[in-house]
Amino acid sequence: MRRALIIARRLAVCVVVAGLLGLPLALSWAVTHTEVTQQIGTSPTTFTLSTQGHSEVRLGIAGTVYLPISSGPVGVVATVDGPGDPGAGDGDLAAYVRPEMLQLYTGLFHDPEAAVDEYVSLVEDELRSQLFRATAFVAGLGGLALFALHELLPVRLTRGTRRDAVRIGLSGALVLAMTSGLAVVQLRGSDGGRGPTTGVYALSALDGTPAAGSTTDSPVLRALLGGAISRAQVLVDRQEADERSYRANAEAGLDDQQDLMVGPEEGELAVMMQSDMHCNTTMIRLQRRVFSMLSDTYGTDDRPVPSLLAIAGDLTTNGTAAEGVCIRTEADISGDAPIAAISGNHESDVSEEQMGDAGMEVLDGSVVELGGFRLLGDGDPSRSELFGATRQRGDETQAGQGERLRGVAEDADDEPDLLVVHEGYAAQAFLGIDSVTRFLDEATGDLTTPVEDDVDDVPASAVFYGHWHNDREPRVVWNDDGTWTLVMELNTSGGAVDTPTINNFSTPWSSPQQVATFPVLFLDEDTRLVTGYQLYRFETDGTVTVEPRVEVGAAPTD
């Protein structure tokens, strides 16, 4: 036993020593192998690292922009693979500065610094991951080699002699010098260690910005950027003016109708719903205002009203890392109240991580309790690119998702209050009907009188979905046991265009392009049945309508 402990201790020492001596190699490996692929707007972009003391934006044959921004010698290199616009033809240089593309990118990246920080954060995470793996590999392999060398060679050091200490120190210094030299060679030989540190043409158009002092190697790019930046600033100013005007009108309308806003009655809970916000700056602020007004009027420190914000997906426009800024802003809508959310077809894996990091409870197919509600939901099985194609993330379809969630709800000890999915195809599979659109369109508009609906009993008090950006009347499924289930298609809360094209699209800084709505739902705490809802409607001109509360469900009988 004592022998085993001695061996283990020696091995541990060898691993630590090898890790320290090999750290320069591990660091150079991490720097040269850090690579993150993301999209900047609609443009596929690869992020790597430079060791030339600057950052770069590489636009292929169009040229490169050199920015005097780095952390010591390490900067970020963004290699952009074309404008990513299906209407941009062959993706030549002029496509980047088309009026439509400028409008798109000023809307998506209204605050470039915040957007850049999101991408840099991803690169930093990948660098740390690469460094950890490289250090573990070097320490493990080098430690085993050092341990084997110690055991195999007849080396017996006399403990405590000065000569041995000097010899060990010199050996370690020699090895460290060798690994450092190899690391320098690796860094200089990498793509990020070669090339000019600056361009020959100054980009004076960037003076007065965080990118002041930038240069380019392309005279054409200098000319185009000079004109594009001035036009972009005009667009930004116009977007900000439009946003202020719309929001001022809407806020005035909300203030005028504050007396019409209702809270939960005695024994009820309230949840605010959202779907398809698509990062719309204006509507995020307005929904936050409504939430705050309700909270101030009806809530207490112990009992917030509404007690929950539930999001049925499509928080973002394209699921890019830069949109983490707006995800955090959306997380502020509910103040101290919790948020349950699912990803829509426009969210990426990065978006889901950002949602969780922002404090949202990201539903993943199991029943959770939050804000007094039992919720069941899961993210959209599909992923859509802005102006691009839609593909399945895996093998599951929307119909398969709905059927799976139905099984979870039926097997749960307590049925969920709210079922939240992104697309109607999943909702109709959960309900066991052929078409949820036809089911809603055939509604009589009466949500309080039981009728025969030929739908099997539903194991949830309410079923919500969004995605289609439609404004449809909800309908009630009347269950055989005397309970009921509200089925509601959520319209776009951000007033976003349903099917964007390069000539007709919504961005986070667009005023709502169509009617934006969101409801506040009321649920009886004892029966766990929906008792009513109130809808907030925002027209494209900023006109607000706080609609009367709509009662849901049959009146109790004696």
Coordinates of C-alpha atoms in Angstrom, one line a residue:
M1 CA 0.0 0.0 0.0
R2 CA 2.8 2.4 0.9
R3 CA 4.6 1.5 -2.3
A4 CA 1.4 2.3 -4.3
L5 CA 1.1 5.7 -2.6
I6 CA 4.7 6.6 -3.3
I7 CA 4.2 5.7 -7.0
A8 CA 1.0 7.7 -7.2
R9 CA 2.7 10.7 -5.7
R10 CA 5.7 10.5 -8.0
L11 CA 3.3 10.2 -11.0
A12 CA 1.3 13.2 -9.9
V13 CA 4.5 15.2 -9.5
C14 CA 5.6 14.2 -13.0
V15 CA 2.2 15.2 -14.5
V16 CA 2.4 18.6 -12.8
V17 CA 6.0 19.2 -13.9
A18 CA 5.2 18.1 -17.5
G19 CA 2.2 20.4 -17.5
L20 CA 4.2 23.4 -16.4
L21 CA 7.0 22.7 -18.8
G22 CA 4.6 22.1 -21.7
L23 CA 2.4 25.1 -21.1
P24 CA 3.9 27.2 -23.9
L25 CA 3.2 24.4 -26.4
A26 CA -0.4 24.0 -25.0
L27 CA -0.9 27.8 -25.3
S28 CA 0.3 28.0 -28.8
W29 CA -1.8 25.0 -29.8
A30 CA -4.9 26.6 -28.3
V31 CA -4.3 29.9 -30.0
T32 CA -3.7 28.3 -33.4
H33 CA -6.6 25.9 -33.2
T34 CA -9.2 28.1 -31.8
E35 CA -12.0 28.4 -34.4
V36 CA -15.6 29.4 -34.1
T37 CA -18.1 29.4 -36.9
Q38 CA -21.0 31.7 -36.5
Q39 CA -23.1 34.1 -38.6
I40 CA -22.8 37.8 -38.7
G41 CA -26.3 38.7 -39.8
T42 CA -26.8 36.4 -42.8
S43 CA -23.1 36.0 -43.6
P44 CA -21.4 32.8 -42.5
T45 CA -18.2 33.8 -40.7
T46 CA -15.2 32.0 -39.2
F47 CA -13.5 33.5 -36.2
T48 CA -9.8 32.6 -35.5
L49 CA -7.0 34.4 -33.6
S50 CA -4.2 36.6 -34.7
T51 CA -0.9 37.1 -32.9
Q52 CA 0.1 40.2 -34.8
G53 CA -1.3 42.7 -32.2
H54 CA -4.4 43.6 -34.2
S55 CA -7.8 42.2 -35.4
E56 CA -8.9 41.6 -38.9
V57 CA -12.1 41.4 -41.0
R58 CA -11.3 39.4 -44.1
L59 CA -13.7 39.8 -47.0
G60 CA -11.9 37.5 -49.5
I61 CA -10.8 39.1 -52.8
A62 CA -12.6 42.3 -51.7
G63 CA -9.8 43.0 -49.2
T64 CA -9.1 43.0 -45.5
V65 CA -9.8 45.6 -42.8
Y66 CA -7.1 45.8 -40.1
L67 CA -8.3 47.1 -36.7
P68 CA -5.9 48.2 -33.9
I69 CA -7.8 46.2 -31.4
S70 CA -6.3 43.3 -29.5
S71 CA -5.5 41.9 -26.1
G72 CA -1.7 42.2 -26.0
P73 CA -0.5 40.4 -29.2
V74 CA -3.7 38.4 -29.6
G75 CA -6.5 39.7 -31.8
V76 CA -9.6 38.2 -33.5
V77 CA -9.8 37.4 -37.2
A78 CA -13.3 37.3 -38.8
T79 CA -13.3 35.7 -42.2
V80 CA -16.6 36.5 -43.8
D81 CA -17.9 34.1 -46.5
G82 CA -19.9 36.5 -48.7
P83 CA -22.9 38.7 -47.8
G84 CA -25.1 35.7 -47.2
D85 CA -28.0 37.3 -49.1
P86 CA -29.9 35.2 -51.6
G87 CA -30.7 38.4 -53.5
A88 CA -27.1 39.5 -53.7
G89 CA -26.2 37.7 -56.9
D90 CA -22.7 36.3 -57.0
G91 CA -21.8 38.0 -53.7
D92 CA -19.4 40.6 -55.1
L93 CA -18.1 43.5 -53.1
A94 CA -21.0 45.9 -54.0
A95 CA -23.4 43.4 -52.5
Y96 CA -22.2 44.4 -49.0
V97 CA -23.3 48.0 -49.4
R98 CA -26.6 47.6 -51.2
P99 CA -29.3 49.7 -49.6
E100 CA -31.2 46.6 -48.5
M101 CA -28.1 45.1 -46.9
L102 CA -27.3 48.4 -45.1
Q103 CA -30.8 48.5 -43.8
L104 CA -30.6 44.9 -42.7
Y105 CA -27.2 45.2 -40.9
T106 CA -27.9 48.5 -39.2
G107 CA -31.1 47.0 -37.9
L108 CA -29.4 43.8 -36.7
F109 CA -26.3 45.5 -35.3
H110 CA -27.5 48.8 -34.1
D111 CA -24.9 48.7 -31.3
P112 CA -21.9 47.1 -32.9
E113 CA -19.8 47.1 -29.7
A114 CA -22.3 45.0 -27.9
A115 CA -22.6 42.6 -30.8
V116 CA -18.8 42.3 -31.1
D117 CA -18.6 41.5 -27.4
E118 CA -20.9 38.5 -27.9
Y119 CA -18.7 37.0 -30.7
V120 CA -15.5 37.7 -28.7
S121 CA -17.1 35.9 -25.7
L122 CA -17.6 32.8 -27.9
V123 CA -14.0 32.9 -29.1
E124 CA -12.7 33.3 -25.5
D125 CA -14.8 30.3 -24.4
E126 CA -13.4 28.2 -27.3
L127 CA -9.8 29.4 -26.5
R128 CA -10.2 28.3 -22.8
S129 CA -11.6 24.9 -23.9
Q130 CA -8.7 24.4 -26.4
L131 CA -6.2 25.4 -23.7
F132 CA -7.7 23.0 -21.1
R133 CA -7.6 20.1 -23.6
A134 CA -4.1 20.9 -24.8
T135 CA -2.7 21.3 -21.3
A136 CA -4.4 18.0 -20.1
F137 CA -2.9 16.2 -23.1
V138 CA 0.6 17.6 -22.7
A139 CA 0.6 17.1 -18.9
G140 CA -0.7 13.5 -19.2
L141 CA 1.5 12.4 -22.0
G142 CA 4.6 14.3 -20.8
G143 CA 3.9 13.1 -17.2
L144 CA 3.8 9.5 -18.2
A145 CA 7.0 9.9 -20.2
L146 CA 8.8 11.6 -17.4
F147 CA 7.6 9.0 -14.9
A148 CA 8.8 6.2 -17.2
L149 CA 12.1 7.9 -17.6
H150 CA 12.5 8.2 -13.9
E151 CA 11.7 4.6 -13.2
L152 CA 13.7 3.1 -16.1
L153 CA 16.9 5.0 -15.8
P154 CA 19.2 4.2 -12.8
V155 CA 19.0 7.8 -11.5
R156 CA 19.3 8.1 -7.8
L157 CA 19.5 11.7 -6.5
T158 CA 20.9 12.5 -3.2
R159 CA 18.3 14.4 -1.4
G160 CA 19.1 18.0 -0.5
T161 CA 22.4 18.5 -2.4
R162 CA 23.0 21.8 -4.1
R163 CA 24.4 20.1 -7.2
D164 CA 21.2 18.1 -7.7
A165 CA 19.1 21.2 -7.3
V166 CA 21.1 23.1 -9.9
R167 CA 21.1 20.2 -12.3
I168 CA 17.3 19.8 -12.0
G169 CA 16.7 23.5 -12.4
L170 CA 18.9 23.8 -15.5
S171 CA 17.2 20.7 -17.1
G172 CA 13.8 22.3 -16.4
A173 CA 14.9 25.6 -17.9
L174 CA 16.3 23.9 -21.0
V175 CA 13.1 22.0 -21.6
L176 CA 11.0 25.2 -21.0
A177 CA 13.2 27.1 -23.4
M178 CA 12.7 24.3 -26.0
T179 CA 8.9 24.2 -25.6
S180 CA 8.8 28.0 -25.7
G181 CA 10.9 28.0 -28.9
L182 CA 8.6 25.4 -30.5
A183 CA 5.6 27.5 -29.4
V184 CA 7.0 30.6 -31.1
V185 CA 7.7 28.7 -34.3
Q186 CA 4.1 27.3 -34.3
L187 CA 2.6 30.7 -33.7
R188 CA 4.7 32.4 -36.4
G189 CA 3.9 29.7 -38.9
S190 CA 0.2 29.8 -38.3
D191 CA -2.2 31.8 -40.5
G192 CA -2.8 34.2 -37.6
G193 CA 0.9 34.9 -37.3
R194 CA 1.6 35.8 -40.9
G195 CA 0.6 38.7 -43.1
P196 CA 0.8 42.5 -42.7
T197 CA -0.1 44.1 -39.4
T198 CA -1.8 47.0 -41.1
G199 CA -3.1 48.1 -44.5
V200 CA -1.7 50.9 -46.6
Y201 CA -5.0 52.8 -46.8
A202 CA -6.3 54.6 -43.7
L203 CA -10.1 54.3 -43.0
S204 CA -10.7 57.9 -41.8
A205 CA -14.5 57.1 -41.9
L206 CA -14.0 55.2 -38.7
D207 CA -12.4 58.0 -36.8
G208 CA -14.3 58.8 -33.6
T209 CA -15.4 55.2 -33.3
P210 CA -13.9 52.3 -31.3
A211 CA -12.3 51.2 -34.6
A212 CA -10.5 54.5 -35.1
G213 CA -7.1 54.0 -36.7
S214 CA -8.2 51.1 -38.8
T215 CA -6.7 50.5 -42.2
T216 CA -7.3 48.4 -45.3
D217 CA -5.3 46.8 -48.1
S218 CA -8.0 47.7 -50.7
P219 CA -8.6 51.1 -52.2
V220 CA -11.9 50.0 -53.4
L221 CA -12.9 48.8 -50.0
R222 CA -11.8 52.2 -48.5
A223 CA -14.0 54.0 -51.0
L224 CA -17.0 51.8 -50.4
L225 CA -16.8 51.8 -46.7
G226 CA -16.5 55.6 -46.6
G227 CA -19.8 55.9 -48.3
A228 CA -21.5 53.0 -46.6
I229 CA -20.7 54.2 -43.0
S230 CA -22.2 57.6 -43.6
R231 CA -25.3 56.1 -45.1
A232 CA -25.5 53.6 -42.3
Q233 CA -25.4 56.4 -39.7
V234 CA -28.3 58.1 -41.5
L235 CA -30.2 54.8 -41.3
V236 CA -29.4 54.4 -37.6
D237 CA -30.6 57.9 -36.9
R238 CA -33.8 57.3 -38.8
Q239 CA -34.4 54.0 -37.1
E240 CA -34.0 55.6 -33.7
A241 CA -36.3 58.4 -34.5
D242 CA -39.0 56.0 -35.8
E243 CA -38.6 53.8 -32.6
R244 CA -38.9 56.8 -30.3
S245 CA -42.0 58.1 -32.1
Y246 CA -43.7 54.7 -32.2
R247 CA -42.9 54.0 -28.5
A248 CA -44.1 57.4 -27.4
N249 CA -47.5 56.9 -29.1
A250 CA -47.8 53.4 -27.6
E251 CA -46.8 54.4 -24.1
A252 CA -49.3 57.3 -24.2
G253 CA -52.0 54.8 -25.3
L254 CA -51.1 52.4 -22.4
D255 CA -51.2 55.2 -19.9
D256 CA -54.6 56.4 -21.2
Q257 CA -56.0 52.8 -20.8
Q258 CA -54.4 51.8 -17.6
D259 CA -57.8 51.6 -15.9
L260 CA -58.7 48.9 -18.4
M261 CA -55.9 46.6 -17.4
V262 CA -57.2 43.8 -15.2
G263 CA -55.3 41.6 -12.8
P264 CA -56.1 38.2 -11.5
E265 CA -59.3 37.8 -9.4
E266 CA -59.3 36.2 -6.0
G267 CA -57.9 32.7 -6.3
E268 CA -56.4 33.2 -9.7
L269 CA -52.9 33.3 -11.1
A270 CA -51.7 35.4 -14.1
V271 CA -49.2 34.6 -16.8
M272 CA -48.1 36.9 -19.6
M273 CA -47.5 35.1 -22.9
Q274 CA -45.0 36.0 -25.7
S275 CA -44.2 34.5 -29.1
D276 CA -42.2 35.6 -32.1
M277 CA -40.7 38.7 -30.6
H278 CA -37.7 38.5 -33.0
C279 CA -35.7 40.8 -30.8
N280 CA -37.9 43.8 -31.6
T281 CA -36.5 46.6 -29.4
T282 CA -39.7 48.6 -29.3
M283 CA -42.0 45.8 -28.4
I284 CA -39.6 44.4 -25.8
R285 CA -39.7 47.7 -24.0
L286 CA -43.5 48.0 -24.4
Q287 CA -44.1 44.5 -23.0
R288 CA -41.8 45.3 -20.1
R289 CA -43.9 48.4 -19.5
V290 CA -47.2 46.5 -19.4
F291 CA -45.7 43.9 -17.1
S292 CA -44.4 46.6 -14.8
M293 CA -47.8 48.4 -14.8
L294 CA -49.6 45.2 -13.9
S295 CA -47.1 44.5 -11.2
D296 CA -47.3 47.9 -9.7
T297 CA -51.1 47.8 -9.6
Y298 CA -51.9 44.2 -8.6
G299 CA -48.6 42.6 -7.4
T300 CA -47.0 42.5 -4.0
D301 CA -43.5 41.7 -2.9
D302 CA -44.6 38.2 -2.0
R303 CA -46.9 37.7 -5.0
P304 CA -45.8 39.2 -8.3
V305 CA -48.5 39.8 -11.0
P306 CA -48.1 38.3 -13.5
S307 CA -46.3 35.6 -11.7
L308 CA -44.7 34.2 -14.9
L309 CA -43.7 35.1 -18.4
A310 CA -44.0 32.2 -20.8
I311 CA -42.3 32.5 -24.3
A312 CA -43.3 30.2 -27.2
G313 CA -40.1 30.7 -29.2
D314 CA -38.5 32.9 -31.8
L315 CA -37.0 35.4 -29.4
T316 CA -34.3 36.1 -32.0
T317 CA -34.2 37.1 -35.7
N318 CA -31.5 34.6 -36.8
G319 CA -30.1 32.9 -33.7
T320 CA -26.7 34.6 -34.0
A321 CA -24.4 35.1 -31.1
A322 CA -24.8 38.9 -31.3
E323 CA -28.5 38.5 -30.4
G324 CA -27.5 37.5 -26.9
V325 CA -27.9 41.2 -26.1
C326 CA -31.6 41.2 -26.9
I327 CA -32.1 37.8 -25.1
R328 CA -30.8 39.4 -21.9
T329 CA -33.1 42.4 -22.6
E330 CA -36.1 40.1 -23.0
A331 CA -35.1 38.4 -19.7
D332 CA -35.7 41.8 -18.0
I333 CA -39.3 42.0 -19.2
S334 CA -40.7 40.2 -16.1
G335 CA -38.6 41.9 -13.5
D336 CA -38.3 39.5 -10.6
A337 CA -40.9 37.1 -11.9
P338 CA -39.5 33.9 -13.5
I339 CA -39.5 33.2 -17.3
A340 CA -40.2 29.8 -19.0
A341 CA -39.2 29.7 -22.6
I342 CA -38.7 27.3 -25.6
S343 CA -36.6 27.9 -28.6
G344 CA -38.3 28.5 -32.0
N345 CA -37.1 27.7 -35.5
H346 CA -35.0 30.9 -35.5
E347 CA -33.0 30.0 -32.4
S348 CA -29.7 28.2 -32.6
D349 CA -27.9 26.1 -30.0
V350 CA -26.0 29.3 -29.0
S351 CA -29.3 31.0 -28.5
E352 CA -30.5 28.3 -26.1
E353 CA -27.3 28.6 -24.1
Q354 CA -27.8 32.4 -23.9
M355 CA -31.4 31.9 -22.8
G356 CA -30.3 29.7 -19.9
D357 CA -27.4 32.1 -19.1
A358 CA -30.0 35.0 -18.9
G359 CA -31.9 33.1 -16.2
M360 CA -34.7 31.7 -18.3
E361 CA -36.0 28.2 -17.6
V362 CA -35.6 26.6 -21.0
L363 CA -38.2 23.8 -21.3
D364 CA -36.9 20.5 -22.6
G365 CA -39.8 18.1 -22.7
S366 CA -40.5 17.5 -19.0
V367 CA -43.0 19.1 -16.7
V368 CA -41.7 21.9 -14.5
E369 CA -43.3 24.1 -11.9
L370 CA -42.6 27.8 -12.1
G371 CA -44.4 30.9 -10.9
G372 CA -47.2 28.7 -9.6
F373 CA -47.8 27.1 -13.0
R374 CA -47.0 23.6 -14.2
L375 CA -45.5 23.8 -17.7
L376 CA -44.6 21.4 -20.4
G377 CA -42.9 22.3 -23.6
D378 CA -39.9 21.8 -25.9
G379 CA -38.0 23.6 -28.6
D380 CA -38.8 23.6 -32.3
P381 CA -37.4 20.5 -34.0
S382 CA -36.7 22.7 -37.1
R383 CA -34.1 25.4 -37.6
S384 CA -34.5 28.3 -40.2
E385 CA -31.9 30.7 -41.4
L386 CA -32.9 34.3 -42.2
F387 CA -33.7 34.4 -45.9
G388 CA -32.6 30.8 -46.0
A389 CA -33.8 27.2 -45.9
T390 CA -35.4 25.3 -43.0
R391 CA -34.0 22.0 -41.9
Q392 CA -34.7 19.4 -39.2
R393 CA -32.3 19.6 -36.3
G394 CA -32.6 15.8 -35.8
D395 CA -34.9 12.9 -36.6
E396 CA -38.0 14.3 -34.7
T397 CA -40.7 16.2 -36.6
Q398 CA -43.2 18.6 -35.2
A399 CA -45.8 15.9 -35.2
G400 CA -43.5 13.5 -33.4
Q401 CA -42.8 16.2 -30.8
G402 CA -46.5 16.7 -30.2
E403 CA -47.1 13.0 -29.8
R404 CA -44.2 12.7 -27.4
L405 CA -45.3 15.6 -25.3
R406 CA -48.8 14.1 -25.2
G407 CA -47.4 11.0 -23.7
V408 CA -45.4 13.0 -21.1
A409 CA -48.5 14.9 -20.1
E410 CA -50.6 11.8 -19.8
D411 CA -48.0 10.0 -17.6
A412 CA -47.4 13.0 -15.3
D413 CA -48.5 12.8 -11.7
D414 CA -50.2 16.2 -12.2
E415 CA -51.2 17.3 -15.7
P416 CA -49.5 20.4 -16.9
D417 CA -51.4 23.7 -16.8
L418 CA -49.7 25.1 -19.9
L419 CA -48.4 23.2 -23.0
V420 CA -46.1 25.4 -25.0
V421 CA -44.8 24.5 -28.4
H422 CA -43.6 26.7 -31.3
E423 CA -45.4 25.4 -34.3
G424 CA -49.1 24.4 -34.9
Y425 CA -48.1 21.1 -36.3
A426 CA -46.8 20.0 -32.9
A427 CA -49.9 21.5 -31.2
Q428 CA -52.3 19.5 -33.4
A429 CA -50.4 16.3 -32.8
F430 CA -50.7 16.9 -29.1
L431 CA -54.4 17.5 -29.4
G432 CA -54.8 14.5 -31.7
I433 CA -56.5 16.5 -34.5
D434 CA -55.7 16.8 -38.2
S435 CA -55.5 20.5 -38.5
V436 CA -55.3 23.1 -35.6
T437 CA -55.9 25.9 -38.1
R438 CA -59.2 24.4 -39.3
F439 CA -60.1 23.6 -35.7
L440 CA -59.7 27.3 -34.7
D441 CA -61.3 28.7 -37.8
E442 CA -64.4 26.6 -37.1
A443 CA -64.8 28.2 -33.7
T444 CA -68.1 29.9 -32.8
G445 CA -66.4 32.6 -30.7
D446 CA -68.2 31.3 -27.6
L447 CA -65.6 30.2 -24.9
T448 CA -68.1 29.6 -22.1
T449 CA -70.8 27.3 -23.5
P450 CA -69.9 23.6 -23.7
V451 CA -70.4 22.0 -27.1
E452 CA -69.5 18.7 -28.8
D453 CA -66.1 19.2 -30.5
D454 CA -65.1 15.6 -31.4
V455 CA -61.7 16.0 -29.7
D456 CA -60.4 13.6 -27.2
D457 CA -59.9 14.9 -23.6
V458 CA -56.7 17.0 -23.5
P459 CA -54.2 16.5 -20.7
A460 CA -53.5 20.2 -20.2
S461 CA -55.4 23.3 -19.2
A462 CA -54.2 25.4 -22.2
V463 CA -52.3 24.7 -25.4
F464 CA -50.2 27.5 -26.9
Y465 CA -48.2 27.8 -30.1
G466 CA -47.0 30.6 -32.4
H467 CA -44.8 30.7 -35.5
W468 CA -47.4 31.7 -38.1
H469 CA -47.7 35.4 -37.0
N470 CA -51.5 35.2 -37.3
D471 CA -54.2 36.9 -35.3
R472 CA -56.8 34.0 -34.7
E473 CA -59.5 33.7 -32.2
P474 CA -58.8 30.9 -29.6
R475 CA -61.1 28.0 -29.0
V476 CA -62.0 25.7 -26.1
V477 CA -61.9 21.9 -26.1
W478 CA -64.6 20.6 -23.8
N479 CA -63.4 17.5 -22.0
D480 CA -65.8 14.7 -21.0
D481 CA -65.1 15.1 -17.3
G482 CA -66.5 18.7 -17.2
T483 CA -63.1 20.4 -17.5
W484 CA -61.9 22.4 -20.5
T485 CA -58.7 23.3 -22.4
L486 CA -58.0 26.6 -24.1
V487 CA -56.3 26.4 -27.5
M488 CA -54.6 29.6 -28.5
E489 CA -52.4 30.6 -31.5
L490 CA -50.1 33.4 -30.4
N491 CA -49.6 36.2 -32.8
T492 CA -46.2 37.8 -33.2
S493 CA -45.4 39.9 -30.1
G494 CA -42.8 41.8 -32.0
G495 CA -44.9 42.7 -35.0
A496 CA -42.4 40.9 -37.2
V497 CA -43.0 40.0 -40.9
D498 CA -43.8 36.3 -41.1
T499 CA -41.9 35.4 -44.3
P500 CA -39.0 37.9 -44.7
T501 CA -37.3 38.7 -48.0
I502 CA -34.4 41.0 -48.7
N503 CA -37.0 43.6 -49.8
N504 CA -39.4 43.1 -46.9
F505 CA -38.1 42.2 -43.5
S506 CA -38.2 43.1 -39.8
T507 CA -35.1 43.8 -37.7
P508 CA -34.7 44.5 -34.0
W509 CA -34.9 48.3 -34.7
S510 CA -37.8 48.2 -37.1
S511 CA -41.1 49.5 -35.8
P512 CA -43.7 46.7 -35.8
Q513 CA -44.4 45.8 -39.5
Q514 CA -47.7 44.2 -38.6
V515 CA -50.1 44.1 -35.7
A516 CA -48.3 42.9 -32.5
T517 CA -50.2 41.3 -29.7
F518 CA -49.7 39.3 -26.5
P519 CA -52.2 38.0 -23.9
V520 CA -52.3 37.8 -20.1
L521 CA -53.9 34.5 -19.1
F522 CA -55.7 33.8 -15.9
L523 CA -55.9 30.4 -14.2
D524 CA -57.9 29.2 -11.1
E525 CA -55.4 28.0 -8.5
D526 CA -57.8 25.3 -7.2
T527 CA -59.3 23.8 -10.3
R528 CA -56.2 24.5 -12.4
L529 CA -58.5 25.6 -15.3
V530 CA -58.2 28.7 -17.5
T531 CA -60.8 31.3 -16.5
G532 CA -60.0 34.1 -18.9
Y533 CA -57.5 36.2 -20.7
Q534 CA -56.8 39.8 -21.7
L535 CA -55.2 40.8 -25.0
Y536 CA -52.9 43.8 -25.6
R537 CA -52.9 44.9 -29.3
F538 CA -50.4 47.3 -30.9
E539 CA -51.1 48.6 -34.4
T540 CA -48.4 49.6 -36.9
D541 CA -49.0 53.3 -36.2
G542 CA -48.5 52.9 -32.5
T543 CA -52.2 52.8 -31.6
V544 CA -52.8 50.5 -28.6
T545 CA -55.9 48.7 -27.6
V546 CA -56.3 47.1 -24.2
E547 CA -59.1 44.7 -24.9
P548 CA -61.6 43.6 -22.3
R549 CA -61.1 40.5 -20.4
V550 CA -62.5 37.4 -22.2
E551 CA -64.1 34.8 -19.9
V552 CA -63.2 31.2 -20.5
G553 CA -64.9 28.0 -19.3
A554 CA -68.3 27.0 -18.1
A555 CA -69.9 28.7 -15.1
P556 CA -69.9 26.5 -12.0
T557 CA -73.1 24.7 -11.2
D558 CA -74.6 24.1 -7.8

